[in-house]
């Protein structure tokens, strides 16, 4: 079951810094065009223009959203062509595999009137320094939020019935796979469920799962075994030869928030804040880990303590988001300076040249 247009995050502003899953998301592609030499204010519109033009030529397009500026793109993938167009501007880091063969560098610097940027020389350096500082402050505060989240988990972990949690996991494995075994090696593709952005947490869960035959909404509390169950499900899929999409938590990339098994048309995801959703189709089902695996009354016993933890956690997330917004406002100024200096006609010519090359590849 294939979804025609997809929206994902492959990079994130996390409690462990800026982390990407580019290697996994781009695995299996034959060519990756990396746009370098400028800023995202130039690369994102170019990516969008190429994506929109190619969408008229292919029915499969995967948009990779930017966690830095809402509405901008880090890349676009055309699965049928096995090609991606990716932003190579700061802070995106690439580990090349076959430079000039798989990774094609497209340097856009010649599209920019350097003389026009000279007047901004000191400001550009200052903007980059401040963007880096504000981003690092955001990551540090997200780290503090994660430590508070660990406090939040503690009472539930203490009152978790592990035997029952394991029983739920076994039930889910049976629901997903039964006795089926495929005689092939499973492909595992990793990305983020959503992202911490300047406008707060954003995800595309409903768009990613709406076309699937069945969705399981996991409810519960921090520490009630949701991520552990998803990790075990991934291992089961690999053992049985089923391809699996693994969606990591936008705050903590070590944790999992969703698993999709495309060959089965199945999805299971953590459906608690900040990505809380409720069943909307007859085939949707809820798995309540608090009800199934946490000692009854735990919420009530720790009510006061948990309220304090939630307030502190939300405050830290709010503080970190404010830092991301400050970095975004600096990016806006940086992007504006470059956009004013770019030769739009030459940029359009680059867009057309890439589209033409991709069309020939088909």
Short mmCIF file of C-alpha atoms in Angstrom, two decimals:
data_model
loop_
_atom_site.label_atom_id
_atom_site.label_comp_id
_atom_site.label_asym_id
_atom_site.label_seq_id
_atom_site.Cartn_x
_atom_site.Cartn_y
_atom_site.Cartn_z
CA UNK A 1 0.00 0.00 0.00
CA UNK A 2 1.72 3.16 -1.21
CA UNK A 3 0.98 6.70 -0.14
CA UNK A 4 1.32 9.10 -3.06
CA UNK A 5 2.36 12.29 -1.22
CA UNK A 6 4.13 12.07 2.13
CA UNK A 7 5.30 14.64 4.66
CA UNK A 8 8.13 13.75 7.05
CA UNK A 9 10.89 15.15 9.25
CA UNK A 10 14.39 13.76 8.79
CA UNK A 11 16.13 16.18 11.18
CA UNK A 12 15.25 17.53 14.59
CA UNK A 13 15.93 20.09 17.31
CA UNK A 14 16.24 17.58 20.13
CA UNK A 15 17.30 17.32 23.75
CA UNK A 16 20.50 15.72 22.41
CA UNK A 17 21.23 18.52 19.93
CA UNK A 18 20.54 18.81 16.21
CA UNK A 19 20.24 15.21 15.01
CA UNK A 20 19.38 13.82 11.58
CA UNK A 21 18.32 10.52 10.03
CA UNK A 22 19.44 11.54 6.55
CA UNK A 23 21.47 8.35 6.01
CA UNK A 24 18.40 6.20 6.64
CA UNK A 25 15.86 8.40 4.83
CA UNK A 26 18.02 8.59 1.68
CA UNK A 27 19.15 4.96 1.70
CA UNK A 28 18.58 3.15 -1.59
CA UNK A 29 18.49 6.31 -3.71
CA UNK A 30 20.71 6.42 -6.76
CA UNK A 31 21.25 10.17 -6.85
CA UNK A 32 21.07 13.00 -4.32
CA UNK A 33 21.40 16.60 -5.49
CA UNK A 34 22.80 18.69 -2.63
CA UNK A 35 22.20 22.44 -2.90
CA UNK A 36 25.16 24.31 -1.38
CA UNK A 37 26.77 27.73 -1.30
CA UNK A 38 23.85 29.79 0.02
CA UNK A 39 21.20 29.79 2.75
CA UNK A 40 17.91 27.94 3.23
CA UNK A 41 15.93 31.04 2.22
CA UNK A 42 17.15 30.33 -1.32
CA UNK A 43 17.35 26.53 -1.24
CA UNK A 44 13.88 25.88 0.21
CA UNK A 45 11.93 27.74 -2.52
CA UNK A 46 14.09 25.99 -5.13
CA UNK A 47 13.32 22.59 -3.58
CA UNK A 48 9.62 23.47 -3.48
CA UNK A 49 9.63 24.60 -7.13
CA UNK A 50 11.33 21.37 -8.28
CA UNK A 51 8.97 19.29 -6.15
CA UNK A 52 5.86 20.99 -7.53
CA UNK A 53 7.03 20.63 -11.13
CA UNK A 54 7.98 16.97 -10.67
CA UNK A 55 4.64 16.29 -8.97
CA UNK A 56 3.08 16.76 -12.42
CA UNK A 57 5.36 14.03 -13.79
CA UNK A 58 5.33 11.46 -10.97
CA UNK A 59 2.57 10.44 -8.58
CA UNK A 60 4.98 9.83 -5.66
CA UNK A 61 6.56 12.75 -3.83
CA UNK A 62 7.99 12.82 -0.31
CA UNK A 63 8.45 16.23 1.28
CA UNK A 64 11.08 16.62 4.01
CA UNK A 65 10.10 19.53 6.24
CA UNK A 66 12.52 21.92 7.95
CA UNK A 67 12.50 21.96 11.77
CA UNK A 68 14.03 25.47 11.71
CA UNK A 69 11.44 27.45 9.75
CA UNK A 70 7.83 26.28 9.58
CA UNK A 71 6.68 25.93 5.99
CA UNK A 72 10.17 25.49 4.55
CA UNK A 73 11.68 22.28 3.19
CA UNK A 74 14.95 20.46 3.82
CA UNK A 75 14.42 18.26 0.80
CA UNK A 76 12.14 16.39 -1.56
CA UNK A 77 12.35 12.75 -2.67
CA UNK A 78 10.99 11.17 -5.84
CA UNK A 79 10.92 7.44 -4.97
CA UNK A 80 10.18 6.18 -8.50
CA UNK A 81 13.22 8.05 -9.82
CA UNK A 82 15.32 7.09 -6.77
CA UNK A 83 16.36 10.75 -6.57
CA UNK A 84 16.34 13.43 -3.87
CA UNK A 85 16.97 17.17 -3.88
CA UNK A 86 18.41 18.23 -0.52
CA UNK A 87 19.37 21.45 1.24
CA UNK A 88 23.09 21.46 2.04
CA UNK A 89 23.18 24.76 3.95
CA UNK A 90 24.25 25.13 7.61
CA UNK A 91 23.87 23.19 9.90
CA UNK A 92 23.07 20.18 7.72
CA UNK A 93 26.00 17.77 7.65
CA UNK A 94 26.53 15.20 4.91
CA UNK A 95 28.55 12.03 4.98
CA UNK A 96 29.23 11.34 1.28
CA UNK A 97 29.23 7.79 -0.07
CA UNK A 98 30.05 8.38 -3.76
CA UNK A 99 30.75 12.08 -4.42
CA UNK A 100 29.99 13.00 -8.01
CA UNK A 101 28.21 9.68 -8.56
CA UNK A 102 25.49 9.44 -5.92
CA UNK A 103 25.89 12.89 -4.33
CA UNK A 104 25.84 15.71 -6.87
CA UNK A 105 26.86 19.08 -5.43
CA UNK A 106 24.94 22.00 -6.95
CA UNK A 107 26.76 25.15 -5.82
CA UNK A 108 24.36 28.09 -5.92
CA UNK A 109 26.95 30.68 -4.89
CA UNK A 110 27.29 31.98 -8.44
CA UNK A 111 23.58 32.90 -8.32
CA UNK A 112 24.31 35.47 -5.61
CA UNK A 113 25.67 38.96 -6.23
CA UNK A 114 28.60 38.87 -3.80
CA UNK A 115 29.18 42.61 -4.13
CA UNK A 116 25.69 43.20 -2.81
CA UNK A 117 26.43 41.00 0.23
CA UNK A 118 29.64 42.83 1.14
CA UNK A 119 27.64 45.53 2.91
CA UNK A 120 26.18 42.81 5.15
CA UNK A 121 29.53 41.14 5.91
CA UNK A 122 29.66 41.89 9.64
CA UNK A 123 25.93 41.34 10.07
CA UNK A 124 26.05 37.93 8.37
CA UNK A 125 28.84 36.79 10.68
CA UNK A 126 26.85 38.10 13.66
CA UNK A 127 23.66 36.41 12.52
CA UNK A 128 25.38 33.03 12.18
CA UNK A 129 26.98 33.39 15.61
CA UNK A 130 23.64 34.26 17.23
CA UNK A 131 21.74 31.52 15.37
CA UNK A 132 24.28 29.00 16.68
CA UNK A 133 24.06 30.42 20.23
CA UNK A 134 20.26 30.49 20.35
CA UNK A 135 20.04 26.97 18.88
CA UNK A 136 22.50 25.61 21.44
CA UNK A 137 20.52 27.30 24.23
CA UNK A 138 17.37 25.62 22.91
CA UNK A 139 19.05 22.20 22.90
CA UNK A 140 20.34 22.72 26.43
CA UNK A 141 16.87 23.64 27.71
CA UNK A 142 15.28 20.72 25.84
CA UNK A 143 17.85 18.59 27.67
CA UNK A 144 16.58 19.97 30.98
CA UNK A 145 13.02 19.22 29.85
CA UNK A 146 14.02 15.61 29.09
CA UNK A 147 15.48 15.23 32.59
CA UNK A 148 12.20 16.51 34.05
CA UNK A 149 10.38 14.04 31.79
CA UNK A 150 12.47 11.28 33.41
CA UNK A 151 11.08 12.45 36.78
CA UNK A 152 7.60 12.24 35.27
CA UNK A 153 8.21 8.64 34.22
CA UNK A 154 9.56 7.49 37.59
CA UNK A 155 6.27 6.90 39.51
CA UNK A 156 4.77 5.00 36.59
CA UNK A 157 7.86 2.86 36.07
CA UNK A 158 7.76 2.03 39.78
CA UNK A 159 4.13 0.90 39.49
CA UNK A 160 4.43 -0.77 36.07
CA UNK A 161 3.30 -4.38 35.81
CA UNK A 162 6.05 -5.57 33.48
CA UNK A 163 4.47 -8.96 32.96
CA UNK A 164 1.26 -7.32 31.76
CA UNK A 165 3.19 -4.81 29.60
CA UNK A 166 5.00 -7.74 27.95
CA UNK A 167 1.64 -9.47 27.45
CA UNK A 168 0.29 -6.40 25.61
CA UNK A 169 3.42 -6.39 23.42
CA UNK A 170 2.92 -10.07 22.53
CA UNK A 171 -0.71 -9.37 21.64
CA UNK A 172 0.36 -6.53 19.34
CA UNK A 173 2.98 -8.72 17.65
CA UNK A 174 0.29 -11.34 17.00
CA UNK A 175 -2.12 -8.69 15.64
CA UNK A 176 0.54 -7.40 13.26
CA UNK A 177 2.15 -10.61 12.03
CA UNK A 178 0.26 -13.70 13.17
CA UNK A 179 2.35 -16.65 11.96
CA UNK A 180 3.61 -14.89 8.81
CA UNK A 181 7.26 -15.05 7.84
CA UNK A 182 8.67 -13.45 4.68
CA UNK A 183 11.73 -14.94 3.03
CA UNK A 184 13.57 -11.67 2.54
CA UNK A 185 15.63 -9.19 4.51
CA UNK A 186 13.58 -6.42 6.08
CA UNK A 187 14.28 -2.80 5.18
CA UNK A 188 14.28 -0.44 8.14
CA UNK A 189 13.78 3.27 7.47
CA UNK A 190 14.19 5.74 10.33
CA UNK A 191 12.89 9.31 10.62
CA UNK A 192 11.15 11.56 13.14
CA UNK A 193 7.48 11.44 14.13
CA UNK A 194 7.49 15.24 14.30
CA UNK A 195 9.71 18.12 15.26
CA UNK A 196 10.22 20.83 17.85
CA UNK A 197 9.83 23.97 15.73
CA UNK A 198 9.74 27.74 16.39
CA UNK A 199 5.94 27.43 16.47
CA UNK A 200 5.99 24.48 18.87
CA UNK A 201 5.69 20.74 18.22
CA UNK A 202 4.50 19.75 14.72
CA UNK A 203 3.75 16.32 13.29
CA UNK A 204 2.16 14.71 10.23
CA UNK A 205 0.78 11.55 11.89
CA UNK A 206 -2.70 11.75 10.43
CA UNK A 207 -1.41 12.38 6.89
CA UNK A 208 1.06 9.50 7.19
CA UNK A 209 -1.52 7.00 8.48
CA UNK A 210 -4.87 8.01 6.99
CA UNK A 211 -4.52 5.70 3.96
CA UNK A 212 -3.60 2.63 6.04
CA UNK A 213 -5.97 -0.26 6.70
CA UNK A 214 -5.65 -0.11 10.48
CA UNK A 215 -4.25 2.23 13.13
CA UNK A 216 -3.55 1.55 16.80
CA UNK A 217 -3.57 4.59 19.10
CA UNK A 218 -1.44 3.98 22.20
CA UNK A 219 -2.65 5.86 25.27
CA UNK A 220 -0.91 5.91 28.62
CA UNK A 221 1.53 7.90 30.71
CA UNK A 222 5.27 8.57 30.50
CA UNK A 223 7.02 5.40 31.61
CA UNK A 224 4.11 3.06 30.86
CA UNK A 225 6.06 1.05 28.26
CA UNK A 226 4.91 2.64 24.98
CA UNK A 227 8.35 3.16 23.42
CA UNK A 228 9.62 -0.20 24.69
CA UNK A 229 6.70 -1.96 23.00
CA UNK A 230 7.42 -0.16 19.71
CA UNK A 231 11.10 -1.14 19.84
CA UNK A 232 10.17 -4.79 20.33
CA UNK A 233 7.71 -4.56 17.44
CA UNK A 234 10.49 -3.23 15.18
CA UNK A 235 12.70 -6.18 16.11
CA UNK A 236 9.82 -8.58 15.39
CA UNK A 237 9.26 -7.02 11.96
CA UNK A 238 12.97 -7.42 11.14
CA UNK A 239 12.97 -11.05 12.30
CA UNK A 240 9.95 -11.82 10.12
CA UNK A 241 11.28 -10.01 7.04
CA UNK A 242 8.73 -7.18 6.98
CA UNK A 243 9.85 -3.70 5.91
CA UNK A 244 9.30 -1.20 8.70
CA UNK A 245 9.18 2.58 9.06
CA UNK A 246 10.47 3.71 12.45
CA UNK A 247 9.50 7.16 13.71
CA UNK A 248 11.64 8.53 16.53
CA UNK A 249 10.58 11.00 19.20
CA UNK A 250 11.29 14.64 18.25
CA UNK A 251 12.48 15.44 21.79
CA UNK A 252 14.48 12.27 22.47
CA UNK A 253 15.72 10.44 19.34
CA UNK A 254 16.53 7.41 21.53
CA UNK A 255 12.80 6.91 22.04
CA UNK A 256 10.22 5.70 19.49
CA UNK A 257 6.78 7.22 18.87
CA UNK A 258 5.41 5.35 15.84
CA UNK A 259 5.92 2.22 13.75
CA UNK A 260 4.39 1.60 10.32
CA UNK A 261 4.52 -1.76 8.55
CA UNK A 262 3.67 -0.77 4.93
CA UNK A 263 3.28 -4.33 3.64
CA UNK A 264 0.57 -4.94 6.23
CA UNK A 265 -1.06 -1.51 6.00
CA UNK A 266 -0.67 -1.12 9.77
CA UNK A 267 0.43 1.74 12.03
CA UNK A 268 0.83 1.99 15.79
CA UNK A 269 1.77 5.22 17.53
CA UNK A 270 2.03 7.02 20.83
CA UNK A 271 -1.13 9.12 20.87
CA UNK A 272 -0.45 11.28 23.91
CA UNK A 273 0.46 14.97 24.15
CA UNK A 274 2.03 16.74 22.31
CA UNK A 275 0.74 14.46 19.53
CA UNK A 276 -2.58 13.41 21.01
CA UNK A 277 -5.14 12.08 18.54
CA UNK A 278 -8.32 10.06 18.82
CA UNK A 279 -9.86 7.36 16.60
CA UNK A 280 -11.78 8.78 13.64
CA UNK A 281 -12.31 5.63 11.52
CA UNK A 282 -14.21 2.44 12.28
CA UNK A 283 -11.01 0.40 11.98
CA UNK A 284 -9.06 2.53 14.52
CA UNK A 285 -8.31 0.94 17.89
CA UNK A 286 -7.00 2.22 21.23
CA UNK A 287 -4.39 0.41 23.35
CA UNK A 288 -4.43 1.92 26.85
CA UNK A 289 -1.16 1.12 28.61
CA UNK A 290 -2.19 2.90 31.81
CA UNK A 291 -5.31 0.78 32.07
CA UNK A 292 -3.52 -2.43 31.12
CA UNK A 293 -0.16 -2.18 32.84
CA UNK A 294 -0.07 0.52 35.55
CA UNK A 295 -1.23 -0.10 39.12
CA UNK A 296 -4.69 1.45 39.56
CA UNK A 297 -4.71 4.71 41.54
CA UNK A 298 -1.15 5.73 40.61
CA UNK A 299 -2.36 9.05 39.14
CA UNK A 300 -4.21 9.87 42.36
CA UNK A 301 -1.39 8.88 44.73
CA UNK A 302 1.14 11.10 42.96
CA UNK A 303 -1.29 13.82 41.82
CA UNK A 304 0.44 16.77 43.51
CA UNK A 305 3.95 15.66 42.55
CA UNK A 306 2.93 15.00 38.95
CA UNK A 307 1.24 18.39 38.65
CA UNK A 308 4.48 20.11 39.70
CA UNK A 309 6.50 18.03 37.23
CA UNK A 310 4.12 18.84 34.36
CA UNK A 311 4.28 22.58 35.08
CA UNK A 312 8.10 22.54 35.14
CA UNK A 313 8.28 20.41 32.00
CA UNK A 314 5.92 22.66 30.03
CA UNK A 315 7.85 25.73 31.16
CA UNK A 316 11.14 24.30 29.88
CA UNK A 317 9.60 23.33 26.52
CA UNK A 318 8.16 26.86 26.26
CA UNK A 319 11.59 28.36 27.06
CA UNK A 320 13.36 26.15 24.50
CA UNK A 321 10.74 26.98 21.84
CA UNK A 322 11.31 30.70 22.50
CA UNK A 323 15.01 30.16 21.73
CA UNK A 324 14.11 28.38 18.48
CA UNK A 325 11.87 31.31 17.57
CA UNK A 326 14.69 33.77 18.30
CA UNK A 327 17.00 31.72 16.05
CA UNK A 328 14.30 31.65 13.36
CA UNK A 329 13.94 35.45 13.42
CA UNK A 330 17.71 35.73 12.90
CA UNK A 331 17.47 33.22 10.05
CA UNK A 332 14.76 35.40 8.50
CA UNK A 333 17.12 38.39 8.46
CA UNK A 334 19.97 36.28 7.04
CA UNK A 335 17.72 34.78 4.38
CA UNK A 336 16.33 38.20 3.40
CA UNK A 337 19.84 39.56 2.76
CA UNK A 338 20.65 36.64 0.45
CA UNK A 339 17.28 36.69 -1.28
CA UNK A 340 17.81 40.35 -2.19
CA UNK A 341 21.20 39.49 -3.69
CA UNK A 342 20.16 36.42 -5.67
CA UNK A 343 19.66 36.43 -9.44
CA UNK A 344 16.16 34.96 -9.71
CA UNK A 345 16.44 34.28 -13.42
CA UNK A 346 19.60 32.20 -12.98
CA UNK A 347 17.94 30.39 -10.09
CA UNK A 348 14.96 29.52 -12.29
CA UNK A 349 17.39 28.24 -14.91
CA UNK A 350 18.97 25.90 -12.33
CA UNK A 351 15.49 24.67 -11.37
CA UNK A 352 14.64 23.91 -14.98
CA UNK A 353 18.00 22.24 -15.61
CA UNK A 354 17.48 19.85 -12.66
CA UNK A 355 13.87 19.10 -13.65
CA UNK A 356 14.99 18.47 -17.23
CA UNK A 357 17.70 16.08 -16.05
CA UNK A 358 15.27 14.22 -13.80
CA UNK A 359 12.74 13.94 -16.60
CA UNK A 360 15.35 12.39 -18.87
CA UNK A 361 16.20 9.87 -16.15
CA UNK A 362 12.67 8.49 -16.33
#
